[in-house]
C-alpha cells in the first residue's frame, strides 16, 4: 500500500466543511498545515500564529496554487492562500466551547487506522511521518474535526422549526418537484443480438404487430406479448421508470406521447420499448408533500444558521501581520444592500472552479489573467452581488424564503418565473426551426455478391435463406464478395448514389435471417446482390412524439431567462456598486510596479523585521500590526 496516499485519503475523508456553498476543507491534511506552532510567523489570527512554513506547505499541496507565485495570478493565489488560513483559524477558534473527550478521539483514530490497514504501530507512524504529522498532531486534528461536527449539530439543533409560511413559500416555488411518479403502459422486446434487434425495430416501425413480435422473439415477457407488467383484464398494467434498466427507462419515459424507442443497449442486452400510453405524474397537495417540504426547509434554515455563525467568526477575526511579504490586498470588489464583498470571495471561486483548474494546467500563467478578468470574474461578481442582495430583496417583497444567501437568490429567480408558460405555438415554432434535431439519417451495413450472369445472381437471391455465412454461400454460388461496411444513400462525386447502395434502401428488399437482400442490380457488365444488415431508414420524429420534451426544454430555458431578468431588476433597484474593473486595474499596477517580495526564509534564513501595516490598523506594543475588526457588513473572508 502507498502509505502517503492512504493517509491522504483517510485525512481527506474525515470531513469536508460546506458553508454557504463554499467548499472549505476542514481536514487534517490541510488543517495540519495551519496548526504547526513551530516556524517563522507570517501573521496571527486572534493571537494564533500562522507560519510561513504552513503557508508554503499549503501552497505546495495544491496544484493550482503551486502553478505560479508570480504576476497577477500569483497575487490572486496568495490572496486565496492567506484568506483561507485566516478563515480556518477563525473557525477553529470558534470551537472553544465544545468538549471532546479523549475516548471519542481514540475511537475515531482507531476507525481510521483499521479502515486503512494501519493497525501496526510502525506502519501507522511511518504513514503519519510521510505526511509531516505525528500521532499527537493527528489526534489534535481529529479532536478539532469532532468538535466542529458537534458544533454543527449544536447549531442545527438550535435552529427554529420552519414556520407554515416558510413551508408554503417553498412548496409554491417547487411544486414540480412534488409529484407522483410518472408511469407508462408499454411492451418490450429484449434480445441479445444487436443486428436482430435492428431488424425487429425496422419491422415494428414498419407497422408489424409489436405484441406478436415480442411473443415470437423477446427473451423477457414473451408469454404476455412483451408487456412490462402482468396483464389486467387483458391489458398491461402501468409501471414506473425504475422497472426498466436505467438507459432503457430514460429512453422509454422520454416518449411523452407514446411511440417506439430506438434500440437501447444495457448490460449486454438490446431493448426496444413501445410506449402505448404515458401517464404523467400528478402534483401532490401541500399536505401530501408537507413532510418532504419540512425536511428541505429545515435543512435550508440549518445551513443558513451555519453560514451566519461562520460569517460572524470571520468578521470578528483580528489579523496581525508579522511578515510583510504575506500581507494581502483585499479590497471591496462590490457592495450592495449595506454589504461589502471582498475580492477574496472572487478569488476563492476561481481557485475552486474545476474548469479553471483545467485551464491552469493547460495554459501558460501569463495568459490566464486576461481570460479570467474578462470572462469568469465578472460573472462571479454578479453572482456574489445577487447572493448578498437576496435576503434584503426577499424581505422587501414579503417572501418567507430561507437558506444561505445563494439559495435565496435562486428562489427569488424561481419566484420571478413562477407564471412562465410555454404555448403550443412556441413548441410548433421550435420544431419547425430545429427539425433536423429530430431526423434519423438512413444507414446500413452492406456486403455485395457480384455475378457474371444475371440468372445466376437471381437464383442466388431466390435460393439463399439467410442460414450460414453470406460470404461462403455467395462464393459457393459463383459470386465474388465485397464487404462495403457502413453505407448511407449519399451521392458520390458524380452526384449519384452508387446503385447497390441505393438498392439497399429500396422498399422491395427480401428478408433473410437477420438481414435482407436487394434486388439484382446491374453494375457495368456484372450483376450484384446486396446483403443488408442493421438497416435504418431515414425518418423524422413527428411533432406529437417530441412535443413533450420540447415543451420541457423551452420551459426550463424560459424560466431561467425570466427568472434572471427579475432578479437583475430587483438587484438593480438596490443600486449595487461593482468595483471589479478598478480593483483589477489597481492590482495590475501594483503587481507590475513591485519587486517580488520574499517571505521570511523558513530554513535558516532571517525574517524581515519591518511589520506590515494596513488601513485602519494599529501598531501593538510588540511591533506587530493589528488589523481592525471588519464591520458587521463585511462578508466572510474579507481581510
Coordinates of C-alpha atoms in Angstrom, one line a residue:
X1 CA 0.0 0.0 0.0
X2 CA 1.2 3.5 -0.7
X3 CA 1.1 4.9 2.8
X4 CA 1.2 8.5 1.7
X5 CA -1.8 8.0 -0.5
X6 CA -3.6 6.0 2.2
X7 CA -3.2 8.7 4.8
X8 CA -4.0 11.5 2.4
X9 CA -7.2 9.6 1.6
X10 CA -8.2 9.0 5.2
X11 CA -7.4 12.6 6.2
X12 CA -9.5 14.0 3.4
X13 CA -12.2 11.5 4.3
X14 CA -12.6 12.9 7.7
X15 CA -14.8 15.8 6.6
X16 CA -15.4 18.5 4.1
X17 CA -16.9 21.6 5.6
X18 CA -19.6 23.2 3.4
X19 CA -20.5 26.6 4.4
X20 CA -22.7 28.9 2.2
X21 CA -21.9 26.9 -0.9
X22 CA -18.1 27.4 -0.4
X23 CA -16.1 24.2 -0.2
X24 CA -13.8 24.7 2.7
X25 CA -11.7 21.7 3.5
X26 CA -11.6 21.3 7.2
X27 CA -9.3 18.3 7.0
X28 CA -6.0 17.3 8.8
X29 CA -4.0 17.1 5.5
X30 CA -4.8 20.8 5.1
X31 CA -5.6 21.6 8.7
X32 CA -2.3 20.3 9.9
X33 CA -0.6 22.8 7.7
X34 CA -2.3 25.6 9.7
X35 CA -1.7 24.2 13.2
X36 CA 2.1 23.9 13.5
X37 CA 3.3 26.3 16.2
X38 CA 7.0 26.0 15.2
X39 CA 8.3 28.0 12.3
X40 CA 8.6 31.6 11.1
X41 CA 5.5 33.6 12.0
X42 CA 3.7 35.1 9.0
X43 CA 0.7 36.6 10.7
X44 CA -1.6 35.9 13.7
X45 CA -5.3 35.4 13.7
X46 CA -6.9 36.1 17.1
X47 CA -3.4 35.6 18.6
X48 CA -2.9 32.2 16.9
X49 CA 0.2 32.1 14.7
X50 CA 0.2 31.1 11.1
X51 CA 3.8 30.4 9.9
X52 CA 5.5 30.8 6.6
X53 CA 6.2 27.0 6.6
X54 CA 2.5 26.3 6.9
X55 CA 1.6 28.6 4.1
X56 CA 4.3 27.3 1.8
X57 CA 3.3 23.7 2.6
X58 CA -0.3 24.5 1.8
X59 CA 0.8 26.1 -1.5
X60 CA 2.8 23.0 -2.5
X61 CA -0.1 20.8 -1.6
X62 CA -2.5 22.5 -4.1
X63 CA -1.6 22.0 -7.8
X64 CA -3.3 25.3 -8.7
X65 CA -1.6 27.4 -6.1
X66 CA 1.7 25.8 -6.8
X67 CA 1.5 26.5 -10.5
X68 CA 2.8 30.1 -10.1
X69 CA 3.6 32.7 -7.4
X70 CA 4.3 35.5 -9.9
X71 CA 2.3 38.2 -11.6
X72 CA -1.4 38.9 -11.2
X73 CA -2.2 35.2 -11.0
X74 CA 0.3 34.7 -8.2
X75 CA -1.1 37.6 -6.4
X76 CA -4.6 36.0 -6.6
X77 CA -3.3 32.7 -5.3
X78 CA -1.6 34.4 -2.4
X79 CA -4.8 36.2 -1.6
X80 CA -6.6 32.9 -1.6
X81 CA -3.9 31.1 0.5
X82 CA -3.8 33.8 3.2
X83 CA -7.6 34.3 3.4
X84 CA -8.2 30.6 3.7
X85 CA -5.7 30.4 6.5
X86 CA -7.4 33.3 8.2
X87 CA -10.8 31.6 7.8
X88 CA -9.6 28.4 9.2
X89 CA -8.1 29.9 12.2
X90 CA -11.2 31.9 12.8
X91 CA -13.5 28.8 12.5
X92 CA -11.3 26.6 14.8
X93 CA -11.2 29.5 17.2
X94 CA -15.0 29.3 17.5
X95 CA -15.0 25.8 18.7
X96 CA -13.6 26.6 22.2
X97 CA -17.0 25.9 23.9
X98 CA -17.2 22.3 22.5
X99 CA -16.0 19.5 24.6
X100 CA -14.5 16.4 23.0
X101 CA -13.3 13.5 25.3
X102 CA -10.1 11.5 24.8
X103 CA -12.2 8.4 24.4
X104 CA -14.0 10.0 21.4
X105 CA -10.7 10.8 19.8
X106 CA -9.3 7.4 20.5
X107 CA -12.4 5.7 18.9
X108 CA -12.1 7.9 15.7
X109 CA -8.4 7.2 15.4
X110 CA -9.0 3.5 15.8
X111 CA -11.5 3.5 13.0
X112 CA -9.2 5.4 10.7
X113 CA -6.3 3.0 11.4
X114 CA -8.4 -0.1 10.9
X115 CA -10.1 1.1 7.7
X116 CA -6.7 1.9 6.2
X117 CA -4.8 -1.3 7.3
X118 CA -2.6 0.7 9.6
X119 CA -3.1 -1.1 12.9
X120 CA 0.6 -1.9 13.2
X121 CA 2.2 0.9 15.2
X122 CA 5.3 1.3 12.9
X123 CA 3.2 1.4 9.8
X124 CA 1.0 4.0 11.4
X125 CA 3.9 6.1 12.5
X126 CA 5.6 5.8 9.1
X127 CA 2.4 6.8 7.3
X128 CA 2.0 9.9 9.5
X129 CA 5.6 10.9 9.1
X130 CA 5.3 10.7 5.3
X131 CA 2.7 13.4 5.6
X132 CA 4.6 15.5 8.0
X133 CA 2.5 14.5 11.0
X134 CA 2.9 12.9 14.4
X135 CA 0.3 10.8 16.3
X136 CA -0.2 13.7 18.7
X137 CA -0.7 16.1 15.8
X138 CA -3.1 13.9 14.1
X139 CA -5.1 13.4 17.2
X140 CA -5.3 17.2 17.6
X141 CA -6.8 17.4 14.1
X142 CA -9.3 14.6 14.8
X143 CA -10.3 16.4 18.0
X144 CA -10.9 19.6 16.0
X145 CA -12.9 17.8 13.5
X146 CA -15.1 16.1 16.1
X147 CA -15.5 19.5 17.8
X148 CA -16.6 21.0 14.5
X149 CA -19.1 18.2 13.9
X150 CA -20.5 18.7 17.3
X151 CA -20.7 22.5 16.8
X152 CA -22.7 22.0 13.6
X153 CA -25.0 19.6 15.3
X154 CA -25.5 22.2 18.1
X155 CA -26.3 24.8 15.5
X156 CA -28.8 22.5 13.7
X157 CA -30.5 21.6 17.0
X158 CA -30.9 25.3 18.0
X159 CA -32.3 26.2 14.6
X160 CA -36.0 27.1 14.9
X161 CA -38.5 24.8 13.2
X162 CA -39.9 26.0 9.9
X163 CA -43.0 28.2 10.0
X164 CA -46.1 27.4 8.0
X165 CA -45.3 30.5 5.8
X166 CA -41.8 29.2 5.1
X167 CA -43.1 25.8 4.2
X168 CA -45.8 27.1 1.9
X169 CA -43.4 29.5 0.2
X170 CA -41.0 26.7 -0.6
X171 CA -43.8 24.4 -1.8
X172 CA -45.3 27.1 -4.1
X173 CA -41.9 27.5 -5.7
X174 CA -41.1 23.8 -6.0
X175 CA -44.5 22.2 -6.9
X176 CA -43.0 20.5 -9.9
X177 CA -40.6 18.6 -7.5
X178 CA -43.5 17.1 -5.6
X179 CA -45.4 14.9 -7.9
X180 CA -46.3 11.2 -8.0
X181 CA -44.0 9.2 -10.3
X182 CA -45.0 9.2 -14.0
X183 CA -45.9 5.8 -15.4
X184 CA -46.1 4.2 -18.8
X185 CA -48.2 1.4 -20.3
X186 CA -45.7 -0.4 -22.5
X187 CA -44.3 -3.5 -24.1
X188 CA -40.7 -4.5 -24.7
X189 CA -38.7 -6.8 -26.9
X190 CA -35.4 -8.0 -25.4
X191 CA -32.8 -9.8 -27.5
X192 CA -29.1 -10.5 -27.2
X193 CA -28.1 -9.8 -30.8
X194 CA -27.8 -6.2 -32.0
X195 CA -28.5 -7.0 -35.6
X196 CA -31.6 -8.9 -34.7
X197 CA -32.8 -6.0 -32.6
X198 CA -32.3 -3.6 -35.5
X199 CA -34.3 -5.9 -37.8
X200 CA -37.1 -6.2 -35.3
X201 CA -37.1 -2.4 -34.8
X202 CA -37.5 -1.9 -38.5
X203 CA -40.4 -4.3 -38.6
X204 CA -42.1 -2.7 -35.6
X205 CA -41.8 0.8 -37.1
X206 CA -43.0 -0.6 -40.4
X207 CA -46.3 -1.5 -38.8
X208 CA -45.8 -5.1 -37.6
X209 CA -47.8 -6.1 -34.5
X210 CA -45.4 -5.3 -31.6
X211 CA -47.0 -7.8 -29.2
X212 CA -46.7 -10.6 -31.8
X213 CA -43.0 -9.7 -32.4
X214 CA -42.4 -9.8 -28.7
X215 CA -44.1 -13.1 -28.3
X216 CA -42.0 -14.6 -31.1
X217 CA -38.6 -13.0 -30.3
X218 CA -38.3 -11.5 -26.8
X219 CA -36.2 -13.1 -24.1
X220 CA -38.4 -11.5 -21.5
X221 CA -42.2 -11.2 -21.1
X222 CA -42.9 -13.2 -24.3
X223 CA -45.8 -15.0 -22.6
X224 CA -47.6 -11.7 -22.3
X225 CA -46.7 -10.1 -25.5
X226 CA -43.8 -8.2 -24.0
X227 CA -45.9 -6.3 -21.5
X228 CA -43.8 -4.7 -18.8
X229 CA -46.2 -5.8 -16.1
X230 CA -48.6 -8.6 -15.7
X231 CA -51.9 -8.2 -17.6
X232 CA -55.0 -6.9 -16.0
X233 CA -58.2 -7.6 -17.9
X234 CA -56.1 -8.4 -20.9
X235 CA -54.2 -5.1 -20.8
X236 CA -50.7 -4.3 -19.5
X237 CA -50.6 -2.5 -16.1
X238 CA -48.7 0.8 -15.9
X239 CA -45.1 0.7 -14.5
X240 CA -42.7 3.4 -13.1
X241 CA -39.3 4.1 -14.6
X242 CA -37.4 2.0 -12.1
X243 CA -39.0 -1.1 -13.6
X244 CA -36.6 -0.8 -16.5
X245 CA -32.8 -0.6 -16.7
X246 CA -31.6 2.9 -16.4
X247 CA -30.8 3.6 -20.0
X248 CA -33.9 1.9 -21.2
X249 CA -36.2 3.7 -18.7
X250 CA -34.7 7.1 -19.8
X251 CA -35.5 6.3 -23.4
X252 CA -39.0 5.0 -22.8
X253 CA -40.1 7.8 -20.5
X254 CA -38.9 10.4 -22.9
X255 CA -41.7 9.4 -25.2
X256 CA -44.4 11.6 -23.6
X257 CA -46.9 11.0 -26.4
X258 CA -46.1 7.3 -26.9
X259 CA -44.1 5.7 -29.6
X260 CA -41.2 3.2 -30.1
X261 CA -37.7 3.7 -28.8
X262 CA -34.6 3.1 -30.7
X263 CA -32.6 0.0 -29.9
X264 CA -31.1 0.6 -26.4
X265 CA -28.2 -1.5 -25.1
X266 CA -28.0 -2.3 -21.4
X267 CA -25.8 -5.0 -19.7
X268 CA -25.3 -6.9 -23.0
X269 CA -29.0 -7.0 -23.9
X270 CA -30.8 -4.9 -26.6
X271 CA -34.2 -3.4 -25.8
X272 CA -37.0 -2.0 -27.9
X273 CA -39.9 -0.5 -26.0
X274 CA -43.2 0.5 -27.4
X275 CA -45.0 3.1 -25.1
X276 CA -48.7 2.7 -25.6
X277 CA -49.6 5.3 -23.0
X278 CA -47.7 7.9 -20.9
X279 CA -49.2 8.8 -17.6
X280 CA -47.6 11.9 -16.2
X281 CA -47.0 12.3 -12.5
X282 CA -49.7 14.2 -10.6
X283 CA -48.9 17.2 -8.4
X284 CA -49.1 16.4 -4.7
X285 CA -51.1 18.7 -2.5
X286 CA -49.3 20.8 0.2
X287 CA -50.5 18.3 2.8
X288 CA -49.3 15.3 0.8
X289 CA -45.9 16.9 0.3
X290 CA -45.6 18.6 3.7
X291 CA -43.2 16.0 5.3
X292 CA -40.7 16.3 2.4
X293 CA -41.1 20.1 2.3
X294 CA -40.4 20.3 6.0
X295 CA -37.2 18.3 5.7
X296 CA -36.0 20.5 2.8
X297 CA -36.8 23.8 4.6
X298 CA -35.4 22.6 7.9
X299 CA -32.1 21.9 6.1
X300 CA -32.1 25.3 4.4
X301 CA -32.5 27.0 7.8
X302 CA -29.8 24.9 9.4
X303 CA -27.4 25.8 6.5
X304 CA -28.3 29.5 7.0
X305 CA -27.5 29.2 10.7
X306 CA -24.1 27.7 9.9
X307 CA -23.4 30.4 7.3
X308 CA -24.3 33.1 9.9
X309 CA -22.1 31.5 12.5
X310 CA -19.1 31.2 10.2
X311 CA -19.6 34.8 8.9
X312 CA -19.6 36.1 12.4
X313 CA -16.3 34.3 13.2
X314 CA -14.6 35.6 10.1
X315 CA -15.9 39.2 10.6
X316 CA -14.6 39.4 14.1
X317 CA -11.2 37.8 13.5
X318 CA -8.2 40.0 14.4
X319 CA -5.4 39.7 12.0
X320 CA -1.8 40.8 12.9
X321 CA 0.7 40.7 10.0
X322 CA 4.2 39.9 11.2
X323 CA 5.9 39.3 7.9
X324 CA 5.0 42.0 5.4
X325 CA 5.6 39.6 2.5
X326 CA 2.4 37.7 3.4
X327 CA 0.2 40.8 3.7
X328 CA -2.6 40.7 1.2
X329 CA -4.6 43.4 -0.5
X330 CA -8.2 42.5 -0.2
X331 CA -10.3 45.5 -1.4
X332 CA -14.1 45.7 -1.7
X333 CA -14.9 44.4 -5.1
X334 CA -18.6 45.2 -4.9
X335 CA -21.2 46.5 -2.4
X336 CA -24.9 46.1 -2.2
X337 CA -27.6 46.5 0.5
X338 CA -25.0 47.6 3.0
X339 CA -22.8 44.6 2.5
X340 CA -19.2 44.8 1.2
X341 CA -17.9 41.9 -0.9
X342 CA -14.2 41.4 -0.6
X343 CA -12.1 40.4 -3.6
X344 CA -11.0 37.2 -1.9
X345 CA -14.6 35.9 -2.4
X346 CA -14.0 36.2 -6.2
X347 CA -10.6 34.6 -6.0
X348 CA -12.0 31.7 -3.9
X349 CA -14.4 30.8 -6.7
X350 CA -11.6 31.0 -9.3
X351 CA -9.4 28.5 -7.4
X352 CA -12.3 26.1 -6.6
X353 CA -13.7 26.0 -10.1
X354 CA -12.8 22.8 -11.9
X355 CA -12.8 24.3 -15.3
X356 CA -10.3 26.9 -14.2
X357 CA -8.2 24.2 -12.7
X358 CA -8.1 22.5 -16.1
X359 CA -7.1 25.8 -17.7
X360 CA -4.3 26.3 -15.2
X361 CA -2.8 23.0 -16.2
X362 CA -3.1 23.8 -20.0
X363 CA -2.3 27.5 -20.4
X364 CA 0.9 29.5 -19.5
X365 CA 0.3 31.5 -16.3
X366 CA 0.8 34.8 -18.2
X367 CA -2.2 34.0 -20.5
X368 CA -4.7 33.2 -17.8
X369 CA -5.3 36.6 -16.1
X370 CA -6.8 38.3 -19.2
X371 CA -9.1 35.3 -19.7
X372 CA -10.2 35.3 -16.1
X373 CA -10.5 39.0 -15.8
X374 CA -12.7 39.4 -18.9
X375 CA -15.0 36.4 -18.6
X376 CA -15.0 34.5 -15.3
X377 CA -14.5 37.1 -12.7
X378 CA -17.3 39.5 -14.0
X379 CA -19.7 36.6 -13.8
X380 CA -18.7 35.7 -10.3
X381 CA -19.0 39.2 -9.1
X382 CA -22.6 39.4 -10.5
X383 CA -23.5 36.2 -8.7
X384 CA -22.0 37.4 -5.5
X385 CA -23.9 40.7 -5.7
X386 CA -27.1 38.8 -6.3
X387 CA -26.4 36.5 -3.3
X388 CA -25.6 39.3 -0.9
X389 CA -28.7 41.2 -2.1
X390 CA -31.0 38.3 -2.0
X391 CA -32.1 38.3 1.7
X392 CA -32.8 42.1 1.5
X393 CA -34.9 41.6 -1.6
X394 CA -36.9 38.7 -0.1
X395 CA -37.7 40.8 2.9
X396 CA -38.8 43.8 0.8
X397 CA -41.1 41.5 -1.2
X398 CA -42.5 39.9 1.9
X399 CA -41.4 36.4 0.9
X400 CA -40.7 33.9 3.6
X401 CA -37.6 32.4 1.9
X402 CA -35.0 30.6 3.8
X403 CA -31.5 29.3 3.3
X404 CA -28.0 30.6 2.7
X405 CA -27.6 33.7 0.5
X406 CA -27.1 32.0 -2.8
X407 CA -30.1 29.6 -2.2
X408 CA -32.3 32.6 -1.5
X409 CA -31.1 34.2 -4.8
X410 CA -32.1 31.0 -6.7
X411 CA -35.5 31.0 -5.0
X412 CA -36.0 34.7 -6.0
X413 CA -35.4 33.7 -9.6
X414 CA -37.9 30.9 -9.3
X415 CA -40.4 33.4 -7.8
X416 CA -39.9 35.8 -10.7
X417 CA -40.5 33.0 -13.2
X418 CA -43.4 31.4 -11.4
X419 CA -46.0 32.3 -14.1
X420 CA -44.0 31.4 -17.1
X421 CA -45.8 29.2 -19.6
X422 CA -44.9 27.6 -23.0
X423 CA -47.7 27.7 -25.6
X424 CA -48.4 25.2 -28.4
X425 CA -47.3 27.8 -30.8
X426 CA -43.9 28.0 -29.1
X427 CA -43.5 24.3 -29.4
X428 CA -44.5 24.2 -33.0
X429 CA -42.1 27.1 -33.9
X430 CA -39.2 25.3 -32.2
X431 CA -40.0 22.1 -34.0
X432 CA -40.1 23.9 -37.4
X433 CA -36.9 25.7 -36.8
X434 CA -35.0 22.7 -35.4
X435 CA -36.5 19.8 -37.3
X436 CA -33.0 18.4 -38.1
X437 CA -32.6 17.6 -34.5
X438 CA -35.3 15.0 -34.8
X439 CA -34.2 13.4 -38.0
X440 CA -32.6 10.0 -38.1
X441 CA -30.4 9.5 -41.2
X442 CA -30.5 6.4 -43.2
X443 CA -27.7 3.9 -42.7
X444 CA -27.0 0.2 -43.2
X445 CA -24.2 -2.4 -43.3
X446 CA -23.7 -3.7 -46.8
X447 CA -21.9 -6.7 -48.4
X448 CA -22.1 -7.2 -52.2
X449 CA -22.1 -10.5 -54.1
X450 CA -21.2 -9.9 -57.8
X451 CA -22.0 -12.4 -60.6
X452 CA -21.2 -12.6 -64.3
X453 CA -24.7 -13.9 -65.2
X454 CA -28.0 -12.2 -64.3
X455 CA -29.8 -15.5 -63.9
X456 CA -27.0 -16.8 -61.6
X457 CA -27.5 -13.7 -59.4
X458 CA -31.3 -14.1 -59.4
X459 CA -31.0 -17.7 -58.5
X460 CA -28.8 -16.9 -55.5
X461 CA -31.2 -14.2 -54.3
X462 CA -34.0 -16.7 -54.5
X463 CA -32.3 -19.7 -53.0
X464 CA -30.3 -18.3 -50.1
X465 CA -32.4 -18.1 -46.9
X466 CA -30.0 -16.4 -44.6
X467 CA -28.7 -19.5 -43.0
X468 CA -25.0 -19.8 -42.7
X469 CA -22.3 -17.3 -43.8
X470 CA -23.2 -14.9 -46.7
X471 CA -19.6 -14.8 -48.0
X472 CA -19.4 -18.6 -48.1
X473 CA -22.8 -19.0 -49.6
X474 CA -22.3 -16.4 -52.3
X475 CA -18.8 -17.7 -53.2
X476 CA -20.2 -21.2 -53.5
X477 CA -22.9 -19.9 -55.9
X478 CA -20.2 -18.4 -58.1
X479 CA -20.1 -14.9 -56.8
X480 CA -17.4 -12.5 -55.8
X481 CA -18.0 -10.9 -52.4
X482 CA -17.0 -7.3 -51.4
X483 CA -17.6 -6.0 -47.9
X484 CA -18.7 -2.4 -48.1
X485 CA -19.3 -1.9 -44.4
X486 CA -21.4 1.1 -43.2
X487 CA -23.1 2.9 -46.1
X488 CA -25.6 5.7 -46.5
X489 CA -27.6 6.9 -49.5
X490 CA -25.2 9.8 -50.1
X491 CA -24.3 10.9 -53.6
X492 CA -20.7 10.3 -54.7
X493 CA -18.5 12.6 -56.7
X494 CA -20.7 12.1 -59.8
X495 CA -23.7 13.3 -57.9
X496 CA -25.3 9.8 -57.9
X497 CA -25.9 7.3 -55.1
X498 CA -24.0 4.1 -56.0
X499 CA -26.6 1.7 -57.5
X500 CA -26.2 -1.1 -55.0
X501 CA -26.3 1.3 -52.1
X502 CA -29.4 2.9 -53.5
X503 CA -31.0 -0.6 -53.8
X504 CA -30.1 -1.3 -50.1
X505 CA -32.6 1.4 -49.1
X506 CA -35.3 0.1 -51.5
X507 CA -38.6 -0.9 -50.1
X508 CA -38.6 -4.2 -52.0
X509 CA -35.8 -5.9 -50.0
X510 CA -36.2 -9.6 -49.3
X511 CA -35.9 -10.5 -45.6
X512 CA -33.4 -13.3 -44.9
X513 CA -32.3 -14.2 -41.4
X514 CA -31.1 -11.2 -39.6
X515 CA -30.8 -9.1 -42.8
X516 CA -32.2 -8.5 -46.2
X517 CA -31.3 -9.0 -49.9
X518 CA -31.5 -6.2 -52.5
X519 CA -33.0 -6.8 -56.0
X520 CA -30.4 -7.8 -58.6
X521 CA -28.6 -4.6 -59.7
X522 CA -26.5 -4.4 -62.9
X523 CA -23.2 -2.6 -62.4
X524 CA -21.2 -2.5 -65.6
X525 CA -21.2 -6.0 -67.0
X526 CA -21.7 -7.6 -63.6
X527 CA -24.9 -8.4 -61.6
X528 CA -24.9 -7.7 -57.9
X529 CA -27.0 -8.8 -55.0
X530 CA -26.5 -6.7 -51.8
X531 CA -26.8 -8.2 -48.3
X532 CA -28.2 -5.5 -46.0
X533 CA -27.9 -5.6 -42.2
X534 CA -28.5 -3.0 -39.4
X535 CA -30.9 -1.1 -41.8
X536 CA -32.1 2.2 -40.5
X537 CA -34.4 4.1 -42.9
X538 CA -34.3 7.9 -42.9
X539 CA -37.1 9.2 -40.6
X540 CA -38.2 12.3 -38.8
X541 CA -39.9 12.0 -35.5
X542 CA -43.3 13.6 -35.7
X543 CA -44.1 16.6 -33.5
X544 CA -46.5 14.5 -31.5
X545 CA -43.7 12.3 -30.4
X546 CA -41.3 15.1 -29.3
X547 CA -43.7 17.8 -28.2
X548 CA -43.3 16.9 -24.5
X549 CA -39.6 17.0 -24.4
X550 CA -39.6 20.3 -26.5
X551 CA -42.0 21.8 -24.0
X552 CA -39.9 20.9 -21.0
X553 CA -36.8 22.3 -22.7
X554 CA -38.4 25.6 -23.6
X555 CA -40.0 25.9 -20.2
X556 CA -36.6 25.4 -18.4
X557 CA -35.0 27.9 -20.8
X558 CA -37.8 30.5 -20.5
X559 CA -37.9 30.2 -16.7
X560 CA -34.1 30.7 -16.5
X561 CA -34.3 33.8 -18.7
X562 CA -37.4 35.4 -17.0
X563 CA -36.1 34.5 -13.5
X564 CA -32.7 36.0 -14.1
X565 CA -34.3 39.2 -15.6
X566 CA -36.5 39.5 -12.5
X567 CA -33.5 39.1 -10.1
X568 CA -31.4 41.5 -12.1
X569 CA -34.2 44.1 -11.9
X570 CA -34.6 43.7 -8.1
X571 CA -30.8 43.9 -7.5
X572 CA -30.6 47.0 -9.8
X573 CA -33.1 48.7 -7.6
X574 CA -30.7 48.5 -4.7
X575 CA -28.1 50.4 -6.7
X576 CA -25.2 48.0 -6.3
X577 CA -21.7 49.2 -6.8
X578 CA -19.3 47.0 -8.9
X579 CA -15.7 47.9 -8.4
X580 CA -14.2 45.0 -10.3
X581 CA -12.6 47.0 -13.1
X582 CA -11.0 49.4 -10.6
X583 CA -9.8 46.6 -8.4
X584 CA -8.2 44.7 -11.3
X585 CA -6.6 47.8 -12.6
X586 CA -5.1 48.6 -9.2
X587 CA -3.9 45.1 -8.8
X588 CA -2.2 45.1 -12.3
X589 CA -0.5 48.4 -11.5
X590 CA 0.6 47.3 -8.0
X591 CA 1.9 43.9 -9.2
X592 CA 3.7 45.4 -12.2
X593 CA 5.4 48.0 -10.1
X594 CA 6.6 45.9 -7.2
X595 CA 9.6 43.7 -6.9
X596 CA 8.8 40.2 -5.9
X597 CA 8.5 40.2 -2.1
X598 CA 10.5 37.4 -0.5
X599 CA 8.8 35.9 2.6
X600 CA 11.0 35.1 5.5
X601 CA 13.1 32.1 4.7
X602 CA 11.8 29.1 6.7
X603 CA 15.1 27.2 6.8
X604 CA 17.9 29.1 8.4
X605 CA 17.0 32.5 6.8
X606 CA 16.2 35.6 8.8
X607 CA 12.7 37.2 8.7
X608 CA 12.2 40.8 7.8
X609 CA 11.9 43.0 10.9
X610 CA 9.6 45.6 9.4
X611 CA 5.9 44.8 10.1
X612 CA 3.2 45.3 7.6
X613 CA 0.5 47.9 8.1
X614 CA -3.0 48.0 6.7
X615 CA -5.6 50.8 6.5
X616 CA -7.3 51.5 9.8
X617 CA -4.8 49.4 11.7
X618 CA -3.0 50.0 15.0
X619 CA 0.5 49.0 16.0
X620 CA 0.8 46.9 19.1
X621 CA 3.4 47.0 21.7
X622 CA 5.3 44.0 20.3
X623 CA 5.8 45.6 16.9
X624 CA 3.2 43.6 15.0
X625 CA 0.4 45.3 13.1
X626 CA -3.1 44.7 14.3
X627 CA -5.8 44.9 11.6
X628 CA -9.1 46.4 12.8
X629 CA -12.0 44.1 13.1
X630 CA -14.3 44.4 10.0
X631 CA -17.7 45.9 10.5
X632 CA -20.8 43.7 10.6
X633 CA -21.5 44.4 7.0
X634 CA -18.2 42.9 6.0
X635 CA -18.8 39.5 4.4
X636 CA -16.8 36.3 5.1
X637 CA -13.1 36.1 4.3
X638 CA -12.5 39.9 4.0
X639 CA -9.2 40.8 5.4

